[in-house]
Coordinates of C-alpha atoms in Angstrom, one line a residue:
X446 CA 317.3 80.0 -25.8
X447 CA 314.0 82.7 -26.7
X448 CA 314.6 84.5 -29.8
X449 CA 311.5 86.9 -27.9
X450 CA 313.2 90.2 -26.6
X451 CA 311.2 89.7 -23.4
X452 CA 310.4 92.4 -20.8
X453 CA 313.6 91.0 -18.4
X454 CA 315.7 89.4 -20.5
X455 CA 317.3 87.4 -17.5
X456 CA 314.1 86.5 -15.9
X457 CA 312.1 82.5 -17.1
X458 CA 308.5 83.2 -17.6
X459 CA 305.7 80.7 -17.5
X460 CA 303.8 80.1 -20.9
X461 CA 300.3 81.0 -21.0
X462 CA 297.8 78.9 -23.0
X463 CA 294.6 79.1 -21.9
X464 CA 291.8 81.3 -19.8
X465 CA 289.2 80.1 -17.7
X466 CA 287.1 83.2 -16.6
X467 CA 289.3 84.9 -14.1
X468 CA 292.6 82.8 -14.3
X469 CA 295.0 81.9 -16.4
X470 CA 296.8 78.4 -17.3
X471 CA 300.2 77.8 -17.8
X472 CA 301.8 75.1 -20.2
X473 CA 302.0 72.9 -16.4
X474 CA 298.9 73.0 -16.0
X475 CA 299.0 75.4 -13.5
X476 CA 296.5 77.9 -12.7
X477 CA 296.8 81.4 -11.3
X478 CA 294.3 83.7 -10.1
X479 CA 294.7 87.1 -11.8
X480 CA 294.2 89.5 -9.3
X481 CA 295.2 92.6 -11.2
X482 CA 293.6 91.9 -14.5
X483 CA 297.4 91.9 -15.8
X484 CA 297.7 95.6 -16.2
X485 CA 294.2 95.9 -14.9
X486 CA 293.2 95.4 -18.1
X487 CA 291.6 92.3 -18.4
X488 CA 287.9 93.3 -16.5
X489 CA 285.9 89.9 -18.3
X490 CA 288.3 87.9 -17.6
X491 CA 290.0 85.7 -19.8
X492 CA 287.3 83.4 -21.7
X493 CA 284.4 86.0 -22.2
X494 CA 282.1 83.7 -25.3
X495 CA 279.9 86.6 -26.3
X496 CA 283.3 88.8 -26.7
X497 CA 285.0 85.8 -28.5
X498 CA 282.4 85.5 -30.9
X499 CA 281.7 89.2 -32.1
X500 CA 285.7 89.2 -32.9
X501 CA 285.1 85.7 -35.0
X502 CA 282.2 87.5 -36.5
X503 CA 284.2 90.4 -37.3
X504 CA 287.3 89.4 -38.9
X505 CA 284.6 86.3 -40.6
X506 CA 283.6 90.1 -42.3
X507 CA 285.9 92.7 -42.3
X508 CA 289.3 92.7 -40.3
X509 CA 290.5 96.1 -41.6
X510 CA 290.6 98.9 -43.3
X511 CA 292.9 101.8 -43.6
X512 CA 291.1 105.0 -41.8
X513 CA 292.4 107.0 -44.4
X514 CA 290.2 105.6 -47.1
X515 CA 287.6 104.0 -45.1
X516 CA 285.7 104.3 -41.8
X517 CA 284.0 101.0 -40.6
X518 CA 281.2 100.5 -38.6
X519 CA 282.3 99.0 -35.4
X520 CA 284.4 101.9 -34.9
X521 CA 281.3 104.3 -35.7
X522 CA 279.1 101.7 -33.3
X523 CA 282.1 102.0 -29.9
X524 CA 282.2 106.2 -30.6
X525 CA 278.6 106.6 -30.7
X526 CA 278.1 104.1 -27.3
X527 CA 281.2 106.1 -25.4
X528 CA 280.1 109.6 -26.2
X529 CA 276.8 108.9 -25.1
X530 CA 278.0 107.9 -21.5
X531 CA 280.8 110.4 -21.5
X532 CA 281.1 113.1 -18.8
X533 CA 279.6 116.3 -20.2
X534 CA 281.0 118.1 -23.3
X535 CA 282.8 115.3 -24.4
X536 CA 282.0 114.2 -27.8
X537 CA 284.1 112.7 -30.2
X538 CA 286.3 109.8 -30.1
X539 CA 290.1 109.5 -31.5
X540 CA 290.5 105.5 -31.8
X541 CA 294.2 104.2 -31.2
X542 CA 295.9 100.9 -29.9
X543 CA 296.5 101.2 -26.3
X544 CA 297.2 103.7 -22.9
X545 CA 300.5 105.4 -24.4
X546 CA 299.4 106.4 -28.4
X547 CA 296.0 107.9 -26.4
X548 CA 298.1 110.2 -24.5
X549 CA 300.4 111.0 -27.2
X550 CA 297.6 111.4 -29.0
X551 CA 295.9 114.1 -26.3
X552 CA 299.3 115.7 -26.2
X553 CA 299.3 116.6 -29.8
X554 CA 295.7 117.5 -29.9
X555 CA 296.3 120.2 -27.3
X556 CA 299.2 121.9 -28.9
X557 CA 297.3 122.1 -32.3
X558 CA 293.8 122.9 -31.2
X559 CA 295.7 125.7 -29.4
X560 CA 297.8 126.3 -33.3
X561 CA 294.5 126.6 -35.3
X562 CA 293.3 129.2 -32.6
X563 CA 295.9 131.3 -33.1
X564 CA 297.8 130.8 -29.6
X565 CA 300.7 129.3 -30.9
X566 CA 302.8 130.4 -27.1
X567 CA 300.7 127.9 -25.8
X568 CA 303.2 125.4 -24.9
X569 CA 303.6 124.1 -21.4
X570 CA 302.3 121.6 -19.8
X571 CA 301.9 121.0 -16.3
X572 CA 301.6 117.2 -14.5
X573 CA 302.0 115.5 -11.5
X574 CA 304.9 113.9 -9.7
X575 CA 304.8 110.0 -9.5
X576 CA 302.4 110.2 -12.4
X577 CA 302.3 107.8 -14.7
X578 CA 301.1 108.3 -18.5
X579 CA 302.7 105.9 -20.8
X580 CA 306.2 104.7 -22.4
X581 CA 306.2 106.5 -25.5
X582 CA 308.4 109.6 -25.4
X583 CA 305.7 112.1 -24.9
X584 CA 303.7 110.5 -22.8
X585 CA 306.8 109.5 -20.5
X586 CA 307.9 112.9 -20.1
X587 CA 304.6 113.8 -19.2
X588 CA 304.9 111.2 -16.2
X589 CA 306.0 112.3 -13.3
X590 CA 307.9 108.9 -11.7
X591 CA 312.0 109.7 -11.6
X592 CA 313.2 105.8 -11.7
X593 CA 311.2 105.4 -15.7
X594 CA 312.3 109.0 -16.8
X595 CA 315.9 108.9 -15.8
X596 CA 317.7 107.5 -18.7
X597 CA 315.6 108.5 -21.8
X598 CA 315.8 112.3 -19.7
X599 CA 318.0 113.8 -23.0
X600 CA 315.0 112.7 -25.2
X601 CA 312.2 114.2 -23.5
X602 CA 310.1 117.4 -23.9
X603 CA 310.4 119.9 -20.5
X604 CA 307.1 119.1 -18.4
X605 CA 306.0 121.4 -15.5
X606 CA 305.4 118.6 -11.8
X607 CA 303.8 119.4 -9.0
X608 CA 303.1 117.7 -6.1
X609 CA 300.5 114.3 -6.7
X610 CA 297.2 114.4 -4.2
X611 CA 299.2 111.7 -1.2
X612 CA 297.2 112.2 1.3
X613 CA 299.1 109.0 3.4
X614 CA 302.2 110.7 2.7
X615 CA 302.0 114.6 2.1
X616 CA 298.1 115.2 4.3
X617 CA 299.9 117.0 7.1
X618 CA 299.4 116.5 10.3
X619 CA 296.0 118.4 11.5
X620 CA 295.4 119.3 8.1
X621 CA 291.5 118.6 6.8
X622 CA 291.3 116.8 3.2
X623 CA 289.5 119.6 2.4
X624 CA 292.5 122.1 3.4
X625 CA 294.8 119.7 2.0
X626 CA 293.3 119.7 -1.7
X627 CA 293.2 123.7 -1.5
X628 CA 296.6 123.9 -0.4
X629 CA 297.5 121.7 -3.7
X630 CA 295.4 123.7 -5.7
X631 CA 297.5 126.8 -4.9
X632 CA 300.4 125.0 -5.9
X633 CA 299.3 124.6 -9.3
X634 CA 298.2 128.0 -9.4
X635 CA 301.6 129.3 -8.5
X636 CA 303.2 126.6 -11.3
X637 CA 300.6 128.5 -13.7
X638 CA 301.9 131.8 -13.0
X639 CA 305.5 131.1 -13.0
X640 CA 305.2 130.1 -16.4
X641 CA 302.4 132.5 -17.2
X642 CA 298.6 131.6 -17.9
X643 CA 298.8 132.0 -21.5
X644 CA 302.0 130.4 -21.7
X645 CA 300.1 126.7 -20.5
X646 CA 298.5 124.7 -22.8
X647 CA 297.2 122.0 -20.1
X648 CA 297.2 119.8 -17.1
X649 CA 297.7 116.4 -17.2
X650 CA 296.1 114.3 -14.0
X651 CA 294.9 110.5 -13.7
X652 CA 291.4 110.8 -11.8
X653 CA 292.6 107.7 -9.4
X654 CA 296.6 107.6 -9.4
X655 CA 297.6 103.9 -10.2
X656 CA 300.6 101.9 -11.6
X657 CA 303.2 104.1 -9.7
X658 CA 301.3 105.0 -6.2
X659 CA 298.9 102.3 -6.4
X660 CA 295.1 103.2 -6.4
X661 CA 295.6 106.5 -4.9
X662 CA 292.4 109.0 -4.9
X663 CA 292.2 112.6 -4.4
X664 CA 290.4 114.0 -1.9
X665 CA 287.3 115.8 -2.0
X666 CA 286.7 118.7 -4.1
X667 CA 290.7 118.8 -5.6
X668 CA 289.3 118.3 -8.9
X669 CA 286.7 120.4 -9.0
X670 CA 289.2 123.2 -8.3
X671 CA 291.8 121.7 -10.7
X672 CA 288.6 122.4 -13.6
X673 CA 287.9 126.2 -11.7
X674 CA 291.9 127.0 -12.1
X675 CA 292.4 125.8 -15.6
X676 CA 289.0 127.2 -17.1
X677 CA 289.8 130.3 -15.8
X678 CA 292.8 130.7 -17.1
X679 CA 291.8 129.2 -21.0
X680 CA 293.9 125.7 -20.0
X681 CA 293.1 122.2 -21.0
X682 CA 292.6 119.7 -18.6
X683 CA 293.8 116.3 -19.5
X684 CA 291.9 113.1 -17.6
X685 CA 294.3 109.8 -18.1
X686 CA 291.7 107.4 -17.4
X687 CA 293.9 104.7 -18.7
X688 CA 294.3 102.2 -15.9
X689 CA 291.2 104.0 -13.8
X690 CA 288.6 104.1 -16.2
X691 CA 285.9 102.0 -18.3
X692 CA 284.4 100.9 -14.5
X693 CA 287.7 100.2 -13.0
X694 CA 286.6 102.8 -10.0
X695 CA 283.0 101.3 -10.4
X696 CA 281.3 104.2 -12.8
X697 CA 282.3 104.0 -16.3
X698 CA 284.5 106.8 -16.2
X699 CA 286.5 108.2 -12.9
X700 CA 285.7 111.2 -13.5
X701 CA 282.0 111.2 -12.5
X702 CA 283.3 110.2 -8.5
X703 CA 284.8 113.3 -8.7
X704 CA 281.9 115.8 -10.4
X705 CA 284.1 116.9 -13.4
X706 CA 284.8 116.5 -17.0
X707 CA 287.8 117.0 -19.0
X708 CA 288.8 118.5 -22.8
X709 CA 290.5 115.4 -23.4
X710 CA 290.1 112.0 -21.6
X711 CA 292.4 109.1 -22.7
X712 CA 290.9 105.4 -21.7
X713 CA 292.8 102.1 -22.6
X714 CA 293.3 98.7 -20.6
X715 CA 289.1 97.8 -19.8
X716 CA 287.4 99.5 -22.9
X717 CA 288.8 96.6 -24.7
X718 CA 289.3 94.0 -21.5
X719 CA 292.7 92.6 -23.3
X720 CA 291.0 90.5 -25.9
X721 CA 292.4 93.2 -29.1
X722 CA 294.8 96.3 -28.3
X723 CA 292.8 99.3 -28.1
X724 CA 292.5 102.5 -26.7
X725 CA 291.2 106.3 -27.7
X726 CA 290.9 109.7 -27.0
X727 CA 287.7 111.9 -25.8
X728 CA 287.4 114.9 -27.4
X729 CA 285.7 118.3 -26.6
X730 CA 283.0 119.7 -28.9
X731 CA 285.4 122.9 -29.1
X732 CA 289.0 121.3 -30.0
X733 CA 286.8 119.3 -32.6
X734 CA 285.4 122.4 -33.6
X735 CA 288.1 124.6 -33.7
X736 CA 290.1 122.1 -36.1
X737 CA 287.3 121.7 -38.2
X738 CA 287.0 125.1 -38.3
X739 CA 290.7 125.5 -39.5
X740 CA 292.4 123.4 -41.2
X741 CA 290.1 120.2 -40.6
X742 CA 293.0 117.9 -40.2
X743 CA 294.4 115.9 -37.4
X744 CA 298.0 116.0 -38.0
X745 CA 298.6 112.8 -36.2
X746 CA 297.6 109.3 -37.0
X747 CA 299.3 105.9 -36.6
X748 CA 298.7 102.3 -39.2
X749 CA 296.0 100.6 -36.8
X750 CA 294.0 103.5 -35.9
X751 CA 290.0 102.8 -35.6
X752 CA 291.0 98.8 -36.2
X753 CA 287.5 97.2 -36.9
X754 CA 288.1 94.3 -35.3
X755 CA 289.6 95.8 -32.1
X756 CA 286.9 98.1 -32.3
X757 CA 284.2 95.2 -32.4
X758 CA 285.7 93.6 -29.5
X759 CA 285.6 96.7 -27.6
X760 CA 282.2 97.2 -28.3
X761 CA 281.0 93.7 -27.1
X762 CA 283.1 93.5 -23.9
X763 CA 281.3 97.5 -23.0
X764 CA 278.1 95.6 -24.2
X765 CA 278.5 93.1 -21.8
X766 CA 279.9 95.3 -19.3
X767 CA 276.5 97.4 -19.4
X768 CA 273.8 94.1 -20.3
X769 CA 275.4 92.3 -16.8
X770 CA 275.2 95.3 -14.6
X771 CA 278.4 94.5 -14.5
X772 CA 279.7 98.1 -13.0
X773 CA 277.2 97.8 -10.0
X774 CA 279.2 94.6 -9.1
X775 CA 282.4 96.5 -8.5
X776 CA 280.9 98.6 -6.5
X777 CA 279.7 95.5 -4.2
X778 CA 283.3 93.7 -4.7
X779 CA 285.4 96.2 -4.2
X780 CA 283.3 97.2 -1.0
X781 CA 284.0 92.9 -0.1
X782 CA 287.4 93.4 -1.0
X783 CA 288.6 96.6 0.7
X784 CA 286.5 94.8 4.0
X785 CA 289.0 91.5 3.6
X786 CA 292.4 93.9 3.3
X787 CA 291.2 96.1 6.7
X788 CA 290.6 92.8 8.4
X789 CA 293.7 90.9 7.2
X790 CA 296.1 93.5 7.3
X791 CA 294.8 96.5 8.9
X792 CA 297.3 95.8 11.6
X793 CA 300.3 94.0 9.6
X794 CA 303.0 95.3 10.8
X795 CA 304.1 96.0 7.0
X796 CA 301.2 97.1 5.8
X797 CA 300.9 101.3 6.3
X798 CA 297.6 101.7 4.0
X799 CA 295.0 100.6 2.2
X800 CA 293.3 102.0 -0.3
X801 CA 291.4 102.8 -3.3
X802 CA 288.2 102.7 -4.8
X803 CA 286.1 100.0 -6.4
X804 CA 287.9 97.0 -7.9
X805 CA 291.1 99.1 -7.7
X806 CA 292.7 98.2 -4.7
X807 CA 296.6 99.4 -3.3
X808 CA 298.5 98.2 -0.1
X809 CA 301.6 100.4 0.5
X810 CA 304.3 98.5 2.5
X811 CA 306.5 100.1 4.8
X812 CA 308.9 99.0 7.3
X813 CA 307.6 101.0 10.4
X814 CA 303.9 101.4 10.6
X815 CA 304.5 104.6 13.1
X816 CA 306.9 106.8 10.9
X817 CA 305.8 105.3 7.3
X818 CA 309.3 104.3 7.1
X819 CA 310.4 102.4 3.3
X820 CA 312.3 99.1 2.8
X821 CA 315.5 100.1 1.9
X822 CA 314.6 100.2 -2.5
X823 CA 318.2 97.3 -2.5
X824 CA 315.5 94.4 -0.9
X825 CA 313.5 94.9 -4.5
X826 CA 310.6 93.8 -1.8
X827 CA 307.8 94.6 -4.7
X828 CA 310.1 91.8 -7.1
X829 CA 310.0 89.2 -4.2
X830 CA 306.2 89.9 -3.6
X831 CA 305.7 89.2 -6.9
X832 CA 307.3 86.2 -7.5
X833 CA 306.2 84.5 -4.4
X834 CA 302.9 85.4 -5.0
X835 CA 302.9 83.5 -9.0
X836 CA 304.5 80.6 -7.0
X837 CA 301.3 80.2 -4.9
X838 CA 299.2 80.7 -7.9
X839 CA 298.1 84.5 -7.2
X840 CA 298.5 88.0 -9.8
X841 CA 299.0 90.7 -7.9
X842 CA 300.9 93.9 -9.4
X843 CA 303.5 94.8 -6.7
X844 CA 306.0 98.2 -8.2
X845 CA 308.8 99.9 -6.4
X846 CA 309.9 103.4 -6.4
X847 CA 306.1 104.7 -4.4
X848 CA 307.7 107.6 -2.6
X849 CA 310.2 109.4 -5.3
X850 CA 310.8 106.7 -8.1
X851 CA 313.3 104.8 -5.6
X852 CA 312.0 104.4 -2.2
X853 CA 308.8 102.6 -1.5
X854 CA 307.1 99.5 -2.5
X855 CA 303.4 99.2 -3.4
X856 CA 300.8 96.1 -4.5
X857 CA 298.1 96.9 -6.9
X858 CA 295.4 95.0 -6.9
X859 CA 292.6 95.1 -10.1
X860 CA 290.7 91.7 -11.1
X861 CA 288.0 90.6 -13.1
X862 CA 284.8 91.8 -12.8
X863 CA 283.3 88.6 -13.0
X864 CA 284.5 87.4 -9.3
X865 CA 282.2 86.2 -6.7
X866 CA 282.8 86.0 -3.4
X867 CA 285.1 83.2 -2.5
X868 CA 287.8 84.5 -5.4
X869 CA 287.9 87.3 -2.7
X870 CA 288.4 85.0 -0.2
X871 CA 291.2 83.4 -2.5
X872 CA 293.3 87.1 -3.1
X873 CA 293.4 87.9 0.3
X874 CA 294.4 83.7 1.6
X875 CA 297.1 84.0 -1.1
X876 CA 298.2 87.5 -0.8
X877 CA 298.6 87.0 3.0
X878 CA 300.2 83.5 2.2
X879 CA 302.8 85.6 -0.3
X880 CA 303.6 88.8 2.3
X881 CA 304.3 85.8 5.4
X882 CA 306.9 84.1 3.0
X883 CA 308.7 87.0 2.1
X884 CA 308.7 88.7 5.4
X885 CA 309.6 85.5 7.1
X886 CA 312.3 85.0 4.7
X887 CA 313.7 88.8 5.0

């Protein structure tokens, strides 16, 4: 019996022992094409020599120094790198160890900002249903996935949720994308008015929704209207790019494609590409200034924030992506993947929608295409697909509860940026074979 408290205690896991570019290799020698980047993490694959050497070199000089005593060179250099490329107004970086911590830091910074400004009544958060912002209690409360929240509900702070921007399900017949976006903006405005604009602290959203909806981008103009509403009421906009950021959609920051910036932005996953645990919260100049001119102290912290080795790894990852021009490759490969998915599954009787941006693609599965009817959740279709795909040497990211936390299934694809065209064919072929096996035995 393993003494590890695994994610699922009734499941047996193969033992990963090595990586080879976009593949993971288990103890039996089986190879798995990582078409999901784990969880949209491994953007450089699993054996990048430059990143490995950067980690070795940093550990040889300085592995760790607590940030209550020291700053360190990799942390300063990584902050400079990110701020130089970040959307306008983001001028500081608070480093943490992962996405949930980044969201917690953003929530606390938002609250402390208004305390420092003398607006302590601003306490309400607004987020979107079917969002996912992490598994710590504050992040879980902010997320709008009913299944993830359910058993922990008594421990969660109250957060108000509005509709997601989910055109496949919610855009009305005959409604233009722009009109749909305006309708969602009006819903946000109404929620703000019901709470009292002077009482609302922040609106939190993923530019492209990841795990819970499956690579769902917004309709044109939606985020510009959200930004306008937040500005008009003095509400902070927190953009969660933990999954969709760091090049995943074809630009370093997903918000670039929306033409907006944030007051606080969270990143992780592709920041360090899995070579070390790291996340970050990017902070606007006005928030930094309010705290600097007030208490001067952010009342928050973790032991491993700004970890020197993690920052060195992340800096090596980001320099490699830039030096190798991998973002343009994400766009090219993403278009190739979308074309292949549409060619293979565009008329598939159980695939209702194929969506996404860059190397961030989702397929929504339906029992009836014409009515968009979801499969019976008791079938646990997503689990069967994951299990079958693994047996076929493919790692993908199927999830259930797409519609409301209980009903609906989708498959998320988020492969490394280093693929070639043959890997795209392999992904689609193995996914097709896996779906055929699952549906033939349904």
